[in-house]
């Protein structure tokens, strides 16, 4: 039985070199060659002055911005260095209390908006970094953003449409709006 | 928009929208693509393991020969089952020690741009066991715990070799059916090397590069700092956001392909840098069950009767598809408590609706529920949504799929060898009913095989139920739960199921990164892996030594729809009888509470 000790150690060493060093280096080399932007985090803006990542959401809580999904990362929401969901179960009183507070916060900043709140706007995402909201959640916020920014609801609505992505290849996933890109465009719009 | 109304076992109120037309289409597309890819890959793998020439092994043959030469093994030398097991156990033991050592020393090792400290002893033990057993349960959080060096040389290496180990054991078992009056069941080193070199490594490379194209990160740079657009938030004083990076794609490709499932980042495949788009999601979701599905064809090809592979694949697929619809329906209906508060959970062209707590928008309900079902049917365990936040029935399905023994697709290799054990049980039960000696593929199934099969079924059940019982009796077990009431019990039951089934997914609210759970779950993972592998190899050895009896009119055919139903019945009945009482205390109670709004 001990005859296998030596091959076991040597095989482990060989496969550590092959799959632990050669393979990741080969993937990195190919990735940096073929898809340098994606491999380094899909950053927006310029290389010297990145403005965030296309793929990672940021926290927004002022009424002049579109708000994203609630985020359960700690110590701050949308902590890109520590992704996490809330892991609250459906019958957890803490979840019910959080959703209640989130609905109230949305109603407080726009009392004239009386529709039921799209559920993704009041529930924490899985990653805590979800860059998207549903088109329904974006539409829900158009009137507020338009009022606060003194813009016509139509121009804000046009902007939302421009940043609404359909299903990939018309089939896969769900339609969605990139919140960070939309808010960056809103700020541009003002200038 | 047109919607489809389905009845999911009468548990959902009639009239509610359970799935959109697009949702159904995505599910159908998924299964069709899976079936189309499984056949050629399965046949290819049979050629690899039988050492028949194919293009890639001609190219890499010198490398393979070099590996054998360096490590001093002769690949043609047949091993008896005990030798095969010994080689496997030594190799896994050293692998575990290496992962343990890397974690304990990472602060002093290179490629640690975030200067992460050494891991605690109990967590390092848990993670080492977790990765050698192909479980990839993660008590730790990737981006705040593991250096790039540990991820690459420790975790990523085990992603490959633990998957190849499972496939090797399956191939050894198949040889048991193929051979007559034979002493040996193959050579572990050859099976291991061929699995990595000709199957896992080339596929992973292609997948990793494709994933980077969709936005998965692959870099050795330190974490990136970017300015926040809303500079002064009312919540925080921070003006910048830190983005965790790393050589992720190379690890994600194999963790999906090899039914490992351990995320590079804490949020696993929910993290946008791990699974950025619906297309990356579709690809990663296919990989969850691709090799387990393909191995059914490998089996059929190797035993010289492709119908046998189809029969097993049909049984697996029927169970998976049925349960996918239950999960999707449960999640689409959502949480009645949130509707009462004024949240809109109905599906429309503008939103996926449903239970969106713990789900990301790009995946919505359908892709989150489909993933959760597939990742627990396979013993992959990577997640793109938080199972802990699923509705009670939506969370019951993944948990039960693990408890079925990880045989509905299951892990690479381990799923099919587990299912073949259930086949032996089904043949045995049928034999009892018709009063004939049970046979499978010309091999008489006798007392020794059935004893080993019983062990294989009882060991995980013992550790799941016993472990859960222990955890709810001790303070350290109870204080770790995050959600009160029945759901807290579900978190514990899920943890032990996941460990014993070598799945690795979690009801992740459970604070499992503490000595009690790290040690208890570590032990359960070891028994859940090697407590199965050893009796499986024993069965292989016993079968190889037997003669092959000719098929007669009285032989029970094992490729017919009738046998598929018998097999499904055996798996479901054993799973239901063993776990329904425990499930009743967790998800079932919670479902009744939620729907009667007593919360």
Short mmCIF file of C-alpha atoms in Angstrom, two decimals, chain B residues 125-426:
data_model
loop_
_atom_site.label_atom_id
_atom_site.label_comp_id
_atom_site.label_asym_id
_atom_site.label_seq_id
_atom_site.Cartn_x
_atom_site.Cartn_y
_atom_site.Cartn_z
CA UNK B 125 -9.07 22.07 7.57
CA UNK B 126 -12.66 22.50 6.39
CA UNK B 127 -11.63 24.06 3.09
CA UNK B 128 -8.91 21.49 2.40
CA UNK B 129 -11.36 18.64 2.96
CA UNK B 130 -14.02 20.47 1.03
CA UNK B 131 -11.89 20.83 -2.09
CA UNK B 132 -10.34 17.34 -2.17
CA UNK B 133 -13.80 15.78 -1.80
CA UNK B 134 -15.18 17.76 -4.76
CA UNK B 135 -17.64 19.41 -2.35
CA UNK B 136 -16.39 22.98 -2.39
CA UNK B 137 -18.42 23.97 0.61
CA UNK B 138 -17.08 27.42 1.49
CA UNK B 139 -17.13 28.62 5.06
CA UNK B 140 -14.78 31.40 3.99
CA UNK B 141 -15.42 34.31 1.66
CA UNK B 142 -13.11 34.21 -1.39
CA UNK B 143 -12.19 37.84 -1.97
CA UNK B 144 -11.50 38.60 1.70
CA UNK B 145 -9.75 35.34 2.65
CA UNK B 146 -7.77 33.64 -0.11
CA UNK B 147 -4.72 35.04 -1.91
CA UNK B 148 -4.43 34.57 -5.66
CA UNK B 149 -1.68 32.06 -4.90
CA UNK B 150 -3.87 29.91 -2.65
CA UNK B 151 -6.75 30.04 -5.12
CA UNK B 152 -4.53 28.93 -8.02
CA UNK B 153 -2.15 26.39 -6.53
CA UNK B 154 -4.47 25.05 -3.87
CA UNK B 155 -8.11 25.36 -4.77
CA UNK B 156 -7.87 25.38 -8.54
CA UNK B 157 -5.61 22.34 -8.63
CA UNK B 158 -8.07 20.39 -6.51
CA UNK B 159 -10.90 21.50 -8.79
CA UNK B 160 -9.16 19.53 -11.51
CA UNK B 161 -7.87 16.53 -9.61
CA UNK B 162 -10.94 15.93 -7.43
CA UNK B 163 -13.11 15.93 -10.56
CA UNK B 164 -10.71 13.58 -12.33
CA UNK B 165 -10.71 11.35 -9.24
CA UNK B 166 -14.50 10.98 -9.38
CA UNK B 167 -14.39 10.17 -13.07
CA UNK B 168 -11.63 7.63 -12.50
CA UNK B 169 -13.72 5.77 -9.92
CA UNK B 170 -16.64 5.65 -12.35
CA UNK B 171 -14.44 4.28 -15.11
CA UNK B 172 -13.10 1.65 -12.71
CA UNK B 173 -16.68 0.65 -11.89
CA UNK B 174 -17.58 0.42 -15.57
CA UNK B 175 -14.60 -1.92 -16.05
CA UNK B 176 -16.17 -4.10 -13.40
CA UNK B 177 -19.09 -4.66 -15.78
CA UNK B 178 -16.86 -5.00 -18.85
CA UNK B 179 -14.41 -7.56 -17.55
CA UNK B 180 -14.78 -11.27 -16.90
CA UNK B 181 -12.74 -13.25 -14.37
CA UNK B 182 -10.42 -10.25 -14.00
CA UNK B 183 -8.30 -9.31 -11.01
CA UNK B 184 -7.88 -5.61 -11.74
CA UNK B 185 -10.06 -2.62 -12.49
CA UNK B 186 -7.57 -0.39 -14.28
CA UNK B 187 -4.76 1.96 -13.30
CA UNK B 188 -5.65 4.97 -11.14
CA UNK B 189 -2.75 7.12 -12.35
CA UNK B 190 -3.63 6.56 -16.00
CA UNK B 191 -7.33 7.29 -15.42
CA UNK B 192 -6.49 10.41 -13.42
CA UNK B 193 -3.99 11.73 -15.95
CA UNK B 194 -6.17 11.09 -19.00
CA UNK B 195 -9.21 12.71 -17.38
CA UNK B 196 -7.28 15.90 -16.72
CA UNK B 197 -5.11 16.08 -19.80
CA UNK B 198 -7.64 15.12 -22.48
CA UNK B 199 -10.98 16.14 -20.98
CA UNK B 200 -10.93 18.72 -18.20
CA UNK B 201 -7.96 20.86 -19.16
CA UNK B 202 -8.70 21.56 -22.85
CA UNK B 203 -12.41 22.19 -22.19
CA UNK B 204 -11.64 24.48 -19.25
CA UNK B 205 -9.22 26.53 -21.30
CA UNK B 206 -11.78 27.18 -24.04
CA UNK B 207 -14.55 27.93 -21.55
CA UNK B 208 -12.36 30.25 -19.47
CA UNK B 209 -11.43 32.37 -22.49
CA UNK B 210 -15.06 32.48 -23.64
CA UNK B 211 -16.16 33.59 -20.17
CA UNK B 212 -13.62 36.43 -20.17
CA UNK B 213 -15.19 37.57 -23.44
CA UNK B 214 -18.46 37.99 -21.55
CA UNK B 215 -16.78 39.96 -18.74
CA UNK B 216 -15.37 37.47 -16.23
CA UNK B 217 -12.12 38.92 -14.84
CA UNK B 218 -8.72 37.28 -15.33
CA UNK B 219 -5.82 39.34 -14.04
CA UNK B 220 -3.12 39.36 -11.39
CA UNK B 221 -3.58 43.06 -10.62
CA UNK B 222 -4.55 44.17 -7.11
CA UNK B 223 -8.14 45.17 -6.41
CA UNK B 224 -9.23 48.24 -8.40
CA UNK B 225 -10.39 51.44 -6.73
CA UNK B 226 -12.98 53.58 -8.54
CA UNK B 227 -14.75 56.81 -7.52
CA UNK B 228 -18.38 56.68 -6.45
CA UNK B 229 -20.74 58.64 -8.69
CA UNK B 230 -22.87 59.73 -5.79
CA UNK B 231 -19.94 61.15 -3.86
CA UNK B 232 -21.42 61.82 -0.46
CA UNK B 233 -23.92 59.16 0.31
CA UNK B 234 -26.14 59.54 3.31
CA UNK B 235 -25.15 56.06 4.39
CA UNK B 236 -21.38 56.14 4.14
CA UNK B 237 -18.55 58.61 4.19
CA UNK B 238 -16.74 56.71 1.47
CA UNK B 239 -15.95 58.28 -1.86
CA UNK B 240 -14.49 55.25 -3.58
CA UNK B 241 -15.51 51.69 -4.29
CA UNK B 242 -13.10 48.75 -4.18
CA UNK B 243 -13.55 46.18 -6.92
CA UNK B 244 -12.18 42.72 -6.12
CA UNK B 245 -10.34 41.20 -9.09
CA UNK B 246 -8.17 38.16 -9.67
CA UNK B 247 -7.48 35.19 -11.94
CA UNK B 248 -11.15 34.21 -11.74
CA UNK B 249 -12.10 32.89 -15.19
CA UNK B 250 -9.56 30.06 -15.14
CA UNK B 251 -11.05 28.86 -11.86
CA UNK B 252 -14.70 29.42 -12.77
CA UNK B 253 -14.45 27.33 -15.92
CA UNK B 254 -13.29 24.23 -14.05
CA UNK B 255 -15.49 24.80 -10.98
CA UNK B 256 -18.52 24.67 -13.28
CA UNK B 257 -17.21 21.85 -15.48
CA UNK B 258 -15.91 19.61 -12.72
CA UNK B 259 -19.01 19.85 -10.46
CA UNK B 260 -16.82 21.59 -7.91
CA UNK B 261 -18.78 24.79 -7.40
CA UNK B 262 -16.46 26.79 -5.18
CA UNK B 263 -16.73 30.45 -6.12
CA UNK B 264 -13.73 32.66 -6.68
CA UNK B 265 -15.75 35.40 -4.97
CA UNK B 266 -18.10 35.07 -2.01
CA UNK B 267 -21.30 35.52 -4.00
CA UNK B 268 -20.18 32.71 -6.32
CA UNK B 269 -21.85 32.81 -9.75
CA UNK B 270 -24.15 35.60 -8.63
CA UNK B 271 -21.10 37.91 -8.64
CA UNK B 272 -21.08 39.96 -11.84
CA UNK B 273 -17.36 39.31 -12.31
CA UNK B 274 -18.01 35.58 -12.06
CA UNK B 275 -21.17 35.44 -14.19
CA UNK B 276 -21.70 38.76 -15.96
CA UNK B 277 -24.33 38.13 -18.64
CA UNK B 278 -27.26 35.86 -19.48
CA UNK B 279 -25.01 34.15 -22.04
CA UNK B 280 -22.26 33.45 -19.50
CA UNK B 281 -25.04 32.18 -17.27
CA UNK B 282 -26.37 29.84 -19.95
CA UNK B 283 -22.88 28.46 -20.54
CA UNK B 284 -22.08 28.03 -16.85
CA UNK B 285 -25.48 26.43 -16.29
CA UNK B 286 -24.90 23.91 -19.09
CA UNK B 287 -21.57 22.97 -17.54
CA UNK B 288 -23.27 22.18 -14.23
CA UNK B 289 -24.61 18.94 -15.69
CA UNK B 290 -22.72 18.53 -18.97
CA UNK B 291 -20.09 15.96 -17.96
CA UNK B 292 -22.47 14.03 -15.66
CA UNK B 293 -24.94 13.77 -18.58
CA UNK B 294 -22.20 12.87 -21.07
CA UNK B 295 -20.83 10.17 -18.77
CA UNK B 296 -24.11 8.24 -19.22
CA UNK B 297 -23.16 7.91 -22.89
CA UNK B 298 -19.58 7.06 -21.93
CA UNK B 299 -21.01 4.24 -19.83
CA UNK B 300 -23.31 3.03 -22.62
CA UNK B 301 -20.45 3.09 -25.11
CA UNK B 302 -18.00 1.32 -22.84
CA UNK B 303 -20.37 -1.52 -21.88
CA UNK B 304 -21.22 -1.95 -25.56
CA UNK B 305 -24.93 -1.19 -25.25
CA UNK B 306 -25.76 2.50 -25.71
CA UNK B 307 -29.38 1.85 -24.68
CA UNK B 308 -28.19 1.28 -21.10
CA UNK B 309 -26.70 4.79 -21.04
CA UNK B 310 -29.85 6.29 -22.52
CA UNK B 311 -32.02 4.59 -19.91
CA UNK B 312 -30.07 6.11 -17.03
CA UNK B 313 -29.88 9.51 -18.69
CA UNK B 314 -33.65 9.41 -19.24
CA UNK B 315 -34.30 8.65 -15.59
CA UNK B 316 -32.07 11.53 -14.49
CA UNK B 317 -33.55 13.97 -16.99
CA UNK B 318 -37.17 13.16 -16.17
CA UNK B 319 -36.63 13.81 -12.47
CA UNK B 320 -34.68 17.01 -13.12
CA UNK B 321 -37.21 18.49 -15.55
CA UNK B 322 -40.13 17.76 -13.24
CA UNK B 323 -38.40 19.40 -10.30
CA UNK B 324 -37.30 22.44 -12.35
CA UNK B 325 -40.96 23.27 -12.91
CA UNK B 326 -41.71 23.04 -9.19
CA UNK B 327 -38.86 25.42 -8.30
CA UNK B 328 -39.67 27.91 -11.06
CA UNK B 329 -43.35 27.94 -10.09
CA UNK B 330 -42.63 28.37 -6.38
CA UNK B 331 -40.26 31.29 -7.02
CA UNK B 332 -42.50 32.94 -9.60
CA UNK B 333 -45.45 33.05 -7.20
CA UNK B 334 -43.24 34.94 -4.76
CA UNK B 335 -43.70 35.91 -1.16
CA UNK B 336 -47.29 36.84 -0.18
CA UNK B 337 -46.03 38.93 2.73
CA UNK B 338 -44.34 41.37 0.34
CA UNK B 339 -47.46 41.83 -1.79
CA UNK B 340 -49.30 42.78 1.39
CA UNK B 341 -46.72 45.52 2.01
CA UNK B 342 -47.22 47.07 -1.42
CA UNK B 343 -44.61 45.33 -3.58
CA UNK B 344 -45.50 44.34 -7.12
CA UNK B 345 -44.47 40.70 -7.67
CA UNK B 346 -46.48 39.91 -10.79
CA UNK B 347 -44.57 39.09 -13.95
CA UNK B 348 -44.93 41.60 -16.81
CA UNK B 349 -42.96 42.57 -19.90
CA UNK B 350 -41.10 45.04 -17.67
CA UNK B 351 -40.13 42.78 -14.80
CA UNK B 352 -39.53 39.15 -13.88
CA UNK B 353 -41.50 39.62 -10.66
CA UNK B 354 -41.68 36.79 -8.15
CA UNK B 355 -39.41 36.24 -5.17
CA UNK B 356 -36.50 38.53 -6.03
CA UNK B 357 -34.81 38.57 -2.60
CA UNK B 358 -31.36 37.06 -3.18
CA UNK B 359 -31.61 37.11 -6.97
CA UNK B 360 -29.93 39.31 -9.57
CA UNK B 361 -31.91 41.01 -12.33
CA UNK B 362 -30.07 39.58 -15.32
CA UNK B 363 -31.08 36.08 -14.25
CA UNK B 364 -34.55 36.81 -12.92
CA UNK B 365 -36.73 33.97 -11.71
CA UNK B 366 -36.35 31.37 -14.45
CA UNK B 367 -32.57 31.29 -14.66
CA UNK B 368 -32.15 31.46 -10.89
CA UNK B 369 -34.59 28.62 -10.27
CA UNK B 370 -33.25 26.50 -13.15
CA UNK B 371 -29.70 26.98 -11.89
CA UNK B 372 -30.63 26.14 -8.30
CA UNK B 373 -32.26 22.90 -9.42
CA UNK B 374 -29.46 21.91 -11.78
CA UNK B 375 -26.64 22.74 -9.35
CA UNK B 376 -28.14 20.54 -6.65
CA UNK B 377 -29.15 17.75 -9.03
CA UNK B 378 -25.50 17.76 -10.07
CA UNK B 379 -23.36 17.88 -6.98
CA UNK B 380 -21.93 21.16 -8.23
CA UNK B 381 -23.13 23.57 -5.59
CA UNK B 382 -22.21 26.84 -7.24
CA UNK B 383 -25.09 29.31 -7.01
CA UNK B 384 -26.30 32.32 -8.98
CA UNK B 385 -28.98 33.15 -6.40
CA UNK B 386 -29.12 32.76 -2.65
CA UNK B 387 -30.92 29.52 -1.83
CA UNK B 388 -31.46 30.70 1.74
CA UNK B 389 -33.84 33.38 0.45
CA UNK B 390 -35.86 31.03 -1.78
CA UNK B 391 -39.49 30.37 -0.94
CA UNK B 392 -39.93 27.30 1.28
CA UNK B 393 -40.88 25.01 -1.62
CA UNK B 394 -38.31 26.58 -3.94
CA UNK B 395 -35.68 25.79 -1.31
CA UNK B 396 -37.04 22.33 -0.57
CA UNK B 397 -36.36 21.07 -4.08
CA UNK B 398 -32.59 21.78 -4.05
CA UNK B 399 -32.26 20.33 -0.56
CA UNK B 400 -34.14 17.15 -1.49
CA UNK B 401 -32.16 16.73 -4.71
CA UNK B 402 -28.97 16.66 -2.63
CA UNK B 403 -30.53 14.22 -0.19
CA UNK B 404 -31.49 11.83 -3.00
CA UNK B 405 -27.81 10.94 -2.93
CA UNK B 406 -26.55 13.22 -5.71
CA UNK B 407 -27.54 10.66 -8.35
CA UNK B 408 -29.77 12.84 -10.55
CA UNK B 409 -26.77 13.74 -12.72
CA UNK B 410 -24.69 14.17 -9.56
CA UNK B 411 -20.98 14.92 -9.50
CA UNK B 412 -18.64 14.13 -12.38
CA UNK B 413 -18.20 10.39 -12.04
CA UNK B 414 -19.72 10.26 -8.57
CA UNK B 415 -23.23 10.94 -9.88
CA UNK B 416 -23.20 7.99 -12.24
CA UNK B 417 -21.45 5.55 -9.91
CA UNK B 418 -24.05 6.50 -7.29
CA UNK B 419 -26.83 5.99 -9.81
CA UNK B 420 -25.40 2.62 -10.84
CA UNK B 421 -25.65 1.59 -7.21
CA UNK B 422 -29.33 2.51 -7.32
CA UNK B 423 -29.60 0.49 -10.53
CA UNK B 424 -28.27 -2.54 -8.63
CA UNK B 425 -30.87 -1.92 -5.91
CA UNK B 426 -33.63 -1.58 -8.52
#
